[in-house]
mmCIF file with all atom_site columns, C-alpha atoms in Angstrom:
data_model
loop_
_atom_site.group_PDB
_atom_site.id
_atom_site.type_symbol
_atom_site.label_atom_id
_atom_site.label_alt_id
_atom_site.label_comp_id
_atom_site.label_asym_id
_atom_site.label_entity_id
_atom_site.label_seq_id
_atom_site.pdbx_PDB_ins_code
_atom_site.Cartn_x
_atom_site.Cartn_y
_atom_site.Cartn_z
_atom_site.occupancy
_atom_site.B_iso_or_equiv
_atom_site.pdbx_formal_charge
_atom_site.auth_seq_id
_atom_site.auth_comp_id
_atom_site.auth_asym_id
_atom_site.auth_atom_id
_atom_site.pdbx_PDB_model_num
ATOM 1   C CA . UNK A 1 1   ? -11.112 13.458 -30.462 1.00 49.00 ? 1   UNK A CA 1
ATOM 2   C CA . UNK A 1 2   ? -8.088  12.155 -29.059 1.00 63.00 ? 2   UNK A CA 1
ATOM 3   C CA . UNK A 1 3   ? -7.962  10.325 -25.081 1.00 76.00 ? 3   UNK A CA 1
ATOM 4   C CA . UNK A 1 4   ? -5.785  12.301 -22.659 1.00 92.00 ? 4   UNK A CA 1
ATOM 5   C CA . UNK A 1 5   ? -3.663  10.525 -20.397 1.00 97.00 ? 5   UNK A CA 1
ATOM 6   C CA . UNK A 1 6   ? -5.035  10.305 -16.466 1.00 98.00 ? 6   UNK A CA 1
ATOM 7   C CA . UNK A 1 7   ? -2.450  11.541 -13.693 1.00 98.00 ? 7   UNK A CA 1
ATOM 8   C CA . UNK A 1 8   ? -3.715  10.834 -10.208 1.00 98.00 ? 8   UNK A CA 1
ATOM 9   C CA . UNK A 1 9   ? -2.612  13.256 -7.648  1.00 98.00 ? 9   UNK A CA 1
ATOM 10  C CA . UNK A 1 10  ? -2.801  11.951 -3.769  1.00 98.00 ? 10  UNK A CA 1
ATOM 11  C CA . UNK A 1 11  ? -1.358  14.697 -2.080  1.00 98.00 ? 11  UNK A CA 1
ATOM 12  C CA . UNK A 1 12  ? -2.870  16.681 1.160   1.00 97.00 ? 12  UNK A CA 1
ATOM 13  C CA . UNK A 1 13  ? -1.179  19.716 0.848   1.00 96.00 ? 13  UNK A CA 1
ATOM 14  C CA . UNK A 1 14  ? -3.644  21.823 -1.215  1.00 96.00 ? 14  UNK A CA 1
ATOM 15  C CA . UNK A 1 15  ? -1.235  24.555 -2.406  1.00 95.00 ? 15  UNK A CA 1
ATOM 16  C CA . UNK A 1 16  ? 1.344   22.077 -3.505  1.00 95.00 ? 16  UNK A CA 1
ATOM 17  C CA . UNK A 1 17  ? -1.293  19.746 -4.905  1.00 96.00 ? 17  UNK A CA 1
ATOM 18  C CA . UNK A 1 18  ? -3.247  22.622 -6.924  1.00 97.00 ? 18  UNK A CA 1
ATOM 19  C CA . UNK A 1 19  ? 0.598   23.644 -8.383  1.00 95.00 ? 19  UNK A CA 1
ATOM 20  C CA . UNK A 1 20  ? 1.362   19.831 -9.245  1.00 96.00 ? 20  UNK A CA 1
ATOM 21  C CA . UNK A 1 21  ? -2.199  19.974 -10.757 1.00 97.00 ? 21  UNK A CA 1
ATOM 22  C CA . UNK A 1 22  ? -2.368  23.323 -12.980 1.00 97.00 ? 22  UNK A CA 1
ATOM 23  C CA . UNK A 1 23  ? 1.146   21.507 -14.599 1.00 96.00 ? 23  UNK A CA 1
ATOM 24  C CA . UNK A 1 24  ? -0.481  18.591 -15.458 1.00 97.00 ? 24  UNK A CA 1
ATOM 25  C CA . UNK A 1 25  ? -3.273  19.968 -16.918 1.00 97.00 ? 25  UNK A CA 1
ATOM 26  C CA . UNK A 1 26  ? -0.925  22.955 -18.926 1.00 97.00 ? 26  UNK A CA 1
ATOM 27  C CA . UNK A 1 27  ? 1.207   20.024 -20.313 1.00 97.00 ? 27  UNK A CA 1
ATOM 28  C CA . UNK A 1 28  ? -1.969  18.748 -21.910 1.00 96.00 ? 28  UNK A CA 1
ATOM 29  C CA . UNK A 1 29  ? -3.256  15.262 -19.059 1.00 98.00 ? 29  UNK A CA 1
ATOM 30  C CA . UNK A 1 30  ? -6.381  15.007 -17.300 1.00 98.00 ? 30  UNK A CA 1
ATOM 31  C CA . UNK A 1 31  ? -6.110  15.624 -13.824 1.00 98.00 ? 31  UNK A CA 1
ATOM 32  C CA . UNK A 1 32  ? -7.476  13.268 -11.263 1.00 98.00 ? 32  UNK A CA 1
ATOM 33  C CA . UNK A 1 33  ? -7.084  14.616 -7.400  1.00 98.00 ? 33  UNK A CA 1
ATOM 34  C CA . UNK A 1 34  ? -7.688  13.018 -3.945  1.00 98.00 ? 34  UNK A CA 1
ATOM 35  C CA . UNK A 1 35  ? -6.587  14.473 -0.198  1.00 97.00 ? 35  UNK A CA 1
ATOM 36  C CA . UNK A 1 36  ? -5.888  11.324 1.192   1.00 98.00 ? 36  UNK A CA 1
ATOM 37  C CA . UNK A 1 37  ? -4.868  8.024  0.577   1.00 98.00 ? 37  UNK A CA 1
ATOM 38  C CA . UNK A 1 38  ? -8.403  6.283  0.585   1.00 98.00 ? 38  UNK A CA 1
ATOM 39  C CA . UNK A 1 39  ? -9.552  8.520  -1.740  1.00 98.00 ? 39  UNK A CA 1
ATOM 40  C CA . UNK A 1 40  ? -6.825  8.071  -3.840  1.00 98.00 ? 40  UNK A CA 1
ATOM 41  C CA . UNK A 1 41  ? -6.682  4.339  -3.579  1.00 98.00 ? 41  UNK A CA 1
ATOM 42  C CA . UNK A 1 42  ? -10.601 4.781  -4.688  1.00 98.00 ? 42  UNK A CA 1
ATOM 43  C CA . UNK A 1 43  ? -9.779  6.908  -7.513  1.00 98.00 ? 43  UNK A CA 1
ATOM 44  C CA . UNK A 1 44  ? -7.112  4.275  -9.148  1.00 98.00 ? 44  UNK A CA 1
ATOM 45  C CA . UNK A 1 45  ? -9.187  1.700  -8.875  1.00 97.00 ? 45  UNK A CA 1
ATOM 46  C CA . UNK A 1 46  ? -12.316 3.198  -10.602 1.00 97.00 ? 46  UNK A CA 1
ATOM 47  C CA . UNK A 1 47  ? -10.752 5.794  -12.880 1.00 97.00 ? 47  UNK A CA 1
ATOM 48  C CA . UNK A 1 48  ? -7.458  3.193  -13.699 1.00 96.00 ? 48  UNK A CA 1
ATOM 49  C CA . UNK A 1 49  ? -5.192  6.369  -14.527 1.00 98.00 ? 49  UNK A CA 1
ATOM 50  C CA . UNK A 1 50  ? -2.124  6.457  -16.424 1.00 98.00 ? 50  UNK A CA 1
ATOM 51  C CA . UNK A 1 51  ? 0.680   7.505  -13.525 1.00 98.00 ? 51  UNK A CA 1
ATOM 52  C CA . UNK A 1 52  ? 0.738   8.205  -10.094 1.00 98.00 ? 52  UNK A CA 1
ATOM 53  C CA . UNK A 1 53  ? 2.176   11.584 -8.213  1.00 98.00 ? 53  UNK A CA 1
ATOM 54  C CA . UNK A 1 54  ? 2.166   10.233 -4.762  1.00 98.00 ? 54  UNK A CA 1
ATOM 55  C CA . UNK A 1 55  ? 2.676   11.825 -1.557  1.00 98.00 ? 55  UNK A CA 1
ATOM 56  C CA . UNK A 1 56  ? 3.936   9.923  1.351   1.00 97.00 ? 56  UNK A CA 1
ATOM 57  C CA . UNK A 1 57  ? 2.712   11.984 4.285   1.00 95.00 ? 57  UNK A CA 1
ATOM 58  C CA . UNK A 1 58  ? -0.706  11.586 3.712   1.00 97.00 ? 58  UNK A CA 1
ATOM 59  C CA . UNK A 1 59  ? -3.473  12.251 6.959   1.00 97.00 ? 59  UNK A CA 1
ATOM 60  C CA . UNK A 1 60  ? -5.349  8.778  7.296   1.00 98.00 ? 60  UNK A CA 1
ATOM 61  C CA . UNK A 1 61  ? -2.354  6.831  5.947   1.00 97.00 ? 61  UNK A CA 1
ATOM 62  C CA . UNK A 1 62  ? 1.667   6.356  4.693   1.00 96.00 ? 62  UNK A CA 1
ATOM 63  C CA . UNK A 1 63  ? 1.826   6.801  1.290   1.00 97.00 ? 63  UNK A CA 1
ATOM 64  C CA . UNK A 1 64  ? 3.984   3.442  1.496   1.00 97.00 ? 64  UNK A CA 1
ATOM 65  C CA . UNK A 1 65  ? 0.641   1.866  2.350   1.00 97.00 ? 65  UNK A CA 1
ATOM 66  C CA . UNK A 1 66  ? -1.059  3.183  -1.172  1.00 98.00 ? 66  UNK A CA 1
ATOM 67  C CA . UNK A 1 67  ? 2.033   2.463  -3.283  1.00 98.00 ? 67  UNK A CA 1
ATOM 68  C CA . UNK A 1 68  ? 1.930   -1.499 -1.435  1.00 97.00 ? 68  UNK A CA 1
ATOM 69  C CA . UNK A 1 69  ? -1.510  -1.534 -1.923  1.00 97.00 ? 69  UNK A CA 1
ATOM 70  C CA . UNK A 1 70  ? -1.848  -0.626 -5.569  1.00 98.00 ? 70  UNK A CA 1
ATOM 71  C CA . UNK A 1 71  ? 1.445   -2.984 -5.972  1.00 97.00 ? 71  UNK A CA 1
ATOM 72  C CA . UNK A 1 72  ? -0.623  -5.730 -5.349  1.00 96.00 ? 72  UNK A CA 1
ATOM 73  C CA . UNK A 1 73  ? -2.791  -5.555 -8.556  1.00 96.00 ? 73  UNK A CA 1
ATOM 74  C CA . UNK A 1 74  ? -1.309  -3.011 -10.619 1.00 96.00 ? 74  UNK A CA 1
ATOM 75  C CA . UNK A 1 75  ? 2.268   -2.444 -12.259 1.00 96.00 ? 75  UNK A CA 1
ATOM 76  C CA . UNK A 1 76  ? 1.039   1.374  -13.728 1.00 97.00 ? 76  UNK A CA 1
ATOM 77  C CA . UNK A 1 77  ? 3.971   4.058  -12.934 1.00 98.00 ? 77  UNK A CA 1
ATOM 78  C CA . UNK A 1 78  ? 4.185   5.849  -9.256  1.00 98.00 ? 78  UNK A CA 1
ATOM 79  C CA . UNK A 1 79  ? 6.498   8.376  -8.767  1.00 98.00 ? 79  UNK A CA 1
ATOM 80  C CA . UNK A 1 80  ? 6.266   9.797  -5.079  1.00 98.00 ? 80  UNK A CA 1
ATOM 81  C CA . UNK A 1 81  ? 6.411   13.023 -4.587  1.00 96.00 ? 81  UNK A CA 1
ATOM 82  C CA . UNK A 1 82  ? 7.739   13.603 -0.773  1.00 95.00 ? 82  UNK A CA 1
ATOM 83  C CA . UNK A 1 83  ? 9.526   16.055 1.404   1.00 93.00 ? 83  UNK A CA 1
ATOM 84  C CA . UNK A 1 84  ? 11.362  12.798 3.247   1.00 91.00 ? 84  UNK A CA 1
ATOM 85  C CA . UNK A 1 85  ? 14.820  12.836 1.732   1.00 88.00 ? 85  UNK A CA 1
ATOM 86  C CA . UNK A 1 86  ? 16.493  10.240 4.012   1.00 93.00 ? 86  UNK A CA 1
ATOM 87  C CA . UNK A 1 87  ? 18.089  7.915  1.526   1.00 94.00 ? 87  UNK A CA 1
ATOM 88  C CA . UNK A 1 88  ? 16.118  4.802  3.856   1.00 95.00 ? 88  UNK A CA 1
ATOM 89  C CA . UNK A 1 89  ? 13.111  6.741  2.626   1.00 93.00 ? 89  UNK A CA 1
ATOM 90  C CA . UNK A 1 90  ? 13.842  6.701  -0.946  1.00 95.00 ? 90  UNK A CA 1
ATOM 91  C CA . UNK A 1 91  ? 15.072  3.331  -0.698  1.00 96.00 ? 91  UNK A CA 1
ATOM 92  C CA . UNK A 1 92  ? 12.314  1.695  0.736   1.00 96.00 ? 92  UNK A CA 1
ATOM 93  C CA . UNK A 1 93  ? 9.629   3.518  -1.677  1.00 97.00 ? 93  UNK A CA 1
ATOM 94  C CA . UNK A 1 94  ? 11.823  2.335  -4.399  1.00 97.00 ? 94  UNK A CA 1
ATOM 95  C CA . UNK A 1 95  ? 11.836  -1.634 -2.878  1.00 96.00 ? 95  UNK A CA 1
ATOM 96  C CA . UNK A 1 96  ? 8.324   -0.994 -2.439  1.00 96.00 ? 96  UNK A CA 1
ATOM 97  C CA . UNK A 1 97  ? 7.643   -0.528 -6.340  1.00 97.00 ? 97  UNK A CA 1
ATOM 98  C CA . UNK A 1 98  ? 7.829   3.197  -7.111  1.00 98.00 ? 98  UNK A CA 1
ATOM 99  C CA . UNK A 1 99  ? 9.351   3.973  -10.238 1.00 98.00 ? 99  UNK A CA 1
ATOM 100 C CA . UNK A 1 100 ? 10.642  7.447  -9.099  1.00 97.00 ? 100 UNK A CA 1
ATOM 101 C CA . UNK A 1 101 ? 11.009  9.831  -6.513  1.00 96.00 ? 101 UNK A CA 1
ATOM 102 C CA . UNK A 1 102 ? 11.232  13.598 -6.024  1.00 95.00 ? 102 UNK A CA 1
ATOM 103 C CA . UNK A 1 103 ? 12.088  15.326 -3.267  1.00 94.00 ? 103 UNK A CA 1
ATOM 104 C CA . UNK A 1 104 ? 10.088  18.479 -2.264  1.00 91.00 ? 104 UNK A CA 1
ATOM 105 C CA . UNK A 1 105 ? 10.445  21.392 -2.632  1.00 84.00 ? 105 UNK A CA 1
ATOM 106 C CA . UNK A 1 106 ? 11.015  20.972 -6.573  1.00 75.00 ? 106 UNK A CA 1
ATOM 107 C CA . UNK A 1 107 ? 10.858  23.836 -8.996  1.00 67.00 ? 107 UNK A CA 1
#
């Protein structure tokens, strides 16, 4: 029996986040999925997954707030996942600690 790898997904949008999730489960990870960034900031901290796909506009908070927050205890890899596509946007994730980010829509 082999472990798969955890991907959290924090993303609001359930269309794009049930797309994002039937990938990671067809490319063989265990999907983890939260609606909001509490939840998600709840998930990662009792389910410690493997990577992050994280949204930035989230409904109770920034996504720049989760990625800080997890920053603060955790080096594991986020890549956000955002429509924003202001360079200022991808900058400051990246200052922030994100270790990627793609624009939406992505194919």
């Amino acid at each position: 029996m082999t472990n798969k790898q955890t991907i959290l997904i924090i993303e609001d949008e359930k269309h794009i986040g049930n797309y994002m999730e039937t990938i990671v489960i067809s490319n063989q990870y265990k999907a983890l999925r939260a609606m909001n960034g509490l939840q998600g900031l709840s998930l990662c901290t009792s389910h410690h997954p493997d990577l992050i796909l994280l949204d930035l506009g989230l409904p109770d908070m920034d996504g720049l707030e989760v990625l800080r927050s997890v920053r603060k205890w955790s080096s594991l890899p986020i890549v956000v996942v955002s429509a924003r596509n202001h360079e200022r946007d991808k900058v400051e994730a990246l200052d922030y600690g994100a270790d990627d980010y793609l624009v939406k829509p992505f194919g």
